[in-house]
Short mmCIF file of C-alpha atoms in Angstrom, two decimals:
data_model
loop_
_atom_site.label_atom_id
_atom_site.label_comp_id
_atom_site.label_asym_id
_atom_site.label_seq_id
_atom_site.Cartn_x
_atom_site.Cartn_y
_atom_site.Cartn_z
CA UNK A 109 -13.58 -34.30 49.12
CA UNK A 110 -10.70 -35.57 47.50
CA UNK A 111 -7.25 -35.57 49.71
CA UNK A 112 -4.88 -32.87 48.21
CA UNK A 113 -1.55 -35.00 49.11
CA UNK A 114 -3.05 -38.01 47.71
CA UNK A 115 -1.14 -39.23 44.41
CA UNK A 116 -3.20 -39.37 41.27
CA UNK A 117 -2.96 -41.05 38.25
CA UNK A 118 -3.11 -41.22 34.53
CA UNK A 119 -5.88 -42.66 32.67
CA UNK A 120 -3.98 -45.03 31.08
CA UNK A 121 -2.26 -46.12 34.62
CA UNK A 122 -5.91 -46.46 35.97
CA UNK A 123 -6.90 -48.71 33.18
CA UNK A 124 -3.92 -50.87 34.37
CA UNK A 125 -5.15 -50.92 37.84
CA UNK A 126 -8.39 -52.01 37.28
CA UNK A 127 -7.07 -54.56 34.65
CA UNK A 128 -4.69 -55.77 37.56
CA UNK A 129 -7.75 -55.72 39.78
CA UNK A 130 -9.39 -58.36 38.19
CA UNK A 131 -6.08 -61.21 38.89
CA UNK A 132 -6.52 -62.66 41.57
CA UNK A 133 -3.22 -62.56 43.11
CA UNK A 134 -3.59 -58.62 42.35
CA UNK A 135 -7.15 -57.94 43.82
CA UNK A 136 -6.54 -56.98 47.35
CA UNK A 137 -3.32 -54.52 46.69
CA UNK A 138 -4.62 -50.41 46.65
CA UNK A 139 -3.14 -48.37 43.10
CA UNK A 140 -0.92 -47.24 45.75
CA UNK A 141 0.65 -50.75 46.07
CA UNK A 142 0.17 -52.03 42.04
CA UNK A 143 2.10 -48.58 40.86
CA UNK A 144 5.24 -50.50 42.03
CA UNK A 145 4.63 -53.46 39.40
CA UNK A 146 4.03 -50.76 36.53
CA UNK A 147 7.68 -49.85 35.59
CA UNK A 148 8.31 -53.97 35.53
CA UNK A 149 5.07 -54.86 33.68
CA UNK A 150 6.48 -55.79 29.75
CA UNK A 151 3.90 -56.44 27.56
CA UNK A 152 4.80 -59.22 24.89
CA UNK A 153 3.29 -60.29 22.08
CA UNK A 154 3.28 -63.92 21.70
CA UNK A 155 1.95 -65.70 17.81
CA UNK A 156 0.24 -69.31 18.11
CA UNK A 157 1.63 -72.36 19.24
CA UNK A 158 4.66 -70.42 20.37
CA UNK A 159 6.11 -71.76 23.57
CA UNK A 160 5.80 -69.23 26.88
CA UNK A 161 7.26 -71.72 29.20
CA UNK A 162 8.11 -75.67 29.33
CA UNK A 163 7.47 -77.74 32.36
CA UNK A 164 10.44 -77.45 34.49
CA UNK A 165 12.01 -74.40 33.18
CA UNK A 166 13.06 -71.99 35.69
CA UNK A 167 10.26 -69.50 36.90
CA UNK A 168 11.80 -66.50 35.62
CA UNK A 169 8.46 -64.34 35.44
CA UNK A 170 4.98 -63.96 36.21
CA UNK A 171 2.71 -63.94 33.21
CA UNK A 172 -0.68 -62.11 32.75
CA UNK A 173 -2.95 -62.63 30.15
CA UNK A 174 -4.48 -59.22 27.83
CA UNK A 175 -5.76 -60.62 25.09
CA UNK A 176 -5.50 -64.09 23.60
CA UNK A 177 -5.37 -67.48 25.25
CA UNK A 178 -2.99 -69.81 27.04
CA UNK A 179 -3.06 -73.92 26.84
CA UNK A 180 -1.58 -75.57 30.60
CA UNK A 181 -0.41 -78.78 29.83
CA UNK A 182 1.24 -81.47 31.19
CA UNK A 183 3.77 -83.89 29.63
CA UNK A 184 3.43 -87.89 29.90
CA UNK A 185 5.74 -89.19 27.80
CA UNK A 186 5.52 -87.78 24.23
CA UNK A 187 1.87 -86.81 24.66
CA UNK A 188 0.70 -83.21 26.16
CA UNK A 189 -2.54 -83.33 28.45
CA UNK A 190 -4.16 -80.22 28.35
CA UNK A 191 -5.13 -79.38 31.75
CA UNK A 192 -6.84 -76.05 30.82
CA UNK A 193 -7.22 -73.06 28.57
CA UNK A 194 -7.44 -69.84 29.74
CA UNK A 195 -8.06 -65.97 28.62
CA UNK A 196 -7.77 -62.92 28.97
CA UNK A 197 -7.33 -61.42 32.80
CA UNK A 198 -5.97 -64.71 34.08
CA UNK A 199 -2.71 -65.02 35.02
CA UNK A 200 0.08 -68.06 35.40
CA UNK A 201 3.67 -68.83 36.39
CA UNK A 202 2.21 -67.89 39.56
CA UNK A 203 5.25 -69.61 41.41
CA UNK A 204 7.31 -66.72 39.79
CA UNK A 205 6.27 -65.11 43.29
CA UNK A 206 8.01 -67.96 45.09
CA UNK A 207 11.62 -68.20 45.18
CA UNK A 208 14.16 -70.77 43.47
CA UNK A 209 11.14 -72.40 41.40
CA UNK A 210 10.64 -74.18 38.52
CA UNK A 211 7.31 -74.78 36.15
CA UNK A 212 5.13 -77.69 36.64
CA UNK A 213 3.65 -77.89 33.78
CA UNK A 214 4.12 -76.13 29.92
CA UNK A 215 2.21 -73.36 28.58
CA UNK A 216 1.79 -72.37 24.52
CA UNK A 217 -0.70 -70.12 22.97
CA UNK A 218 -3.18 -71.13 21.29
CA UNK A 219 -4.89 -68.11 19.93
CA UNK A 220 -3.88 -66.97 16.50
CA UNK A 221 -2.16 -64.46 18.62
CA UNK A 222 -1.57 -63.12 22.36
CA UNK A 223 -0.56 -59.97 24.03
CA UNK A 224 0.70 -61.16 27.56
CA UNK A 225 1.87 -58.75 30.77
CA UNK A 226 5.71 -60.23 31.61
CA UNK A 227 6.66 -59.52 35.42
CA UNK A 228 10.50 -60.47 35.47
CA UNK A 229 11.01 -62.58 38.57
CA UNK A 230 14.03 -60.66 39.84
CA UNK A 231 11.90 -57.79 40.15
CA UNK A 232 8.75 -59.09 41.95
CA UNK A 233 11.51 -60.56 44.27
CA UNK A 234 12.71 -56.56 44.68
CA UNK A 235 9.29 -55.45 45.07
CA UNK A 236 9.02 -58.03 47.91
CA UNK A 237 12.02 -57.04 49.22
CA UNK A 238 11.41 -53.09 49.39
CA UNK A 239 7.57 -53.58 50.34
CA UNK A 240 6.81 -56.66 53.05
CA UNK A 241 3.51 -55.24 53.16
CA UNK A 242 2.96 -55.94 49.11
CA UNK A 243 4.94 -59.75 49.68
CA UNK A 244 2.09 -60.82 52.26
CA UNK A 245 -0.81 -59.91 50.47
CA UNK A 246 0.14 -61.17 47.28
CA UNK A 247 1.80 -64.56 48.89
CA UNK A 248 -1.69 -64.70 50.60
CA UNK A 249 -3.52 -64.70 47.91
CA UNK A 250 -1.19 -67.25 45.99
CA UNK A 251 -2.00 -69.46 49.01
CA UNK A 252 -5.77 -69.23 48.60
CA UNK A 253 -5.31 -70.05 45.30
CA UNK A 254 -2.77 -72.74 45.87
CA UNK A 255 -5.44 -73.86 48.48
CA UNK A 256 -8.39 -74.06 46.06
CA UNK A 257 -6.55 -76.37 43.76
CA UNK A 258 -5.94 -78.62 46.32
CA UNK A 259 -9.68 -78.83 47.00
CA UNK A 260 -9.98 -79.59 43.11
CA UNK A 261 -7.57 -81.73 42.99
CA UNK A 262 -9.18 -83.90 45.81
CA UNK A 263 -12.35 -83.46 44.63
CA UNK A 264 -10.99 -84.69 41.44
CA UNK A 265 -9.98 -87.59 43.11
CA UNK A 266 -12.99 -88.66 44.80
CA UNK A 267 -15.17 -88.44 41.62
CA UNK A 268 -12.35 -90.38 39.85
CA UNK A 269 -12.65 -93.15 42.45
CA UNK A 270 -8.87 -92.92 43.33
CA UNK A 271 -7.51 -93.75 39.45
CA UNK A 272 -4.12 -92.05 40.69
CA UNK A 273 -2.40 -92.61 43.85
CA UNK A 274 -2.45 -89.61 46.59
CA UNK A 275 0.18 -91.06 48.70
CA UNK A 276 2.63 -89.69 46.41
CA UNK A 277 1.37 -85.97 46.97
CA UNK A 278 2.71 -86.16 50.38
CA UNK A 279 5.90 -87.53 49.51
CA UNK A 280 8.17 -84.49 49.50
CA UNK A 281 6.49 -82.70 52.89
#
């Protein structure tokens, strides 16, 4: 039996849910908990080869993928390295959830066209502030992914037999 005080929602709000179910740094908060992203959640449509985001521009929003796809590159020099390509229900500017942050790397579409989810910084960073509850599960599941690119990145490293120098990964801590 269903509880009477219990909010509902719309179909269309539902659809967004279990969209936003499917990010990873989304997957463990109830609808109760995502409702507070919808009034924030712009969707933008993007053409290809426009620019979302440069390598160290500020982070000034979370980005989530509805339809299209994404290049992550990397600038050396006057060359871009594309680090990966990704689709529809991944997300990235992930560090848009971290405070005072810039990009590490540059991301342009590549699709003829996109349709990308915008979460302004400032108001994950309100969300946060109103909801501690919301802030620690999606910071913990930023860590675990945070955490499993460190395990590629060593494993990376091992299979490259050391072709880049780890000592400057630790520089900064």
């Amino acid at each position: 039996m269903k509880n009477p005080f219990q909010r509902s929602y719309s179909a269309e709000e539902t659809s967004i849910f279990n969209f936003l179910s499917g990010i990873k740094i989304f997957e463990t908060l109830t609808d109760d908990e995502k409702v507070s992203f919808l009034p924030y959640l712009y969707l933008r449509k993007y053409k290809q080869d426009e620019v979302v985001f440069f390598r160290k521009d500020p982070s000034h929003a979370l980005y989530i993928i509805k339809r299209g796809k994404v290049s992550i590159s990397f600038d050396i020099g006057d060359n871009l390295e594309i680090l990966n390509q990704i689709g529809s229900g991944h997300s990235f500017g992930n560090n848009a959830c971290i405070a005072d942050t810039n990009r590490f790397y540059n991301a342009i579409v590549t699709s003829v066209d996109a349709d990308l989810y915008v979460i302004p910084h400032v108001n994950i960073m309100d969300i946060f502030s109103a909801q501690p509850k919301i802030k620690a599960k999606v910071l913990a599941s930023l860590t675990e992914m945070y955490d499993e690119y460190t395990k590629q990145l060593f494993a990376s490293y091992r299979s490259s037999r050391g072709f880049f120098s780890l000592d400057l990964l630790y520089t900064t801590f």
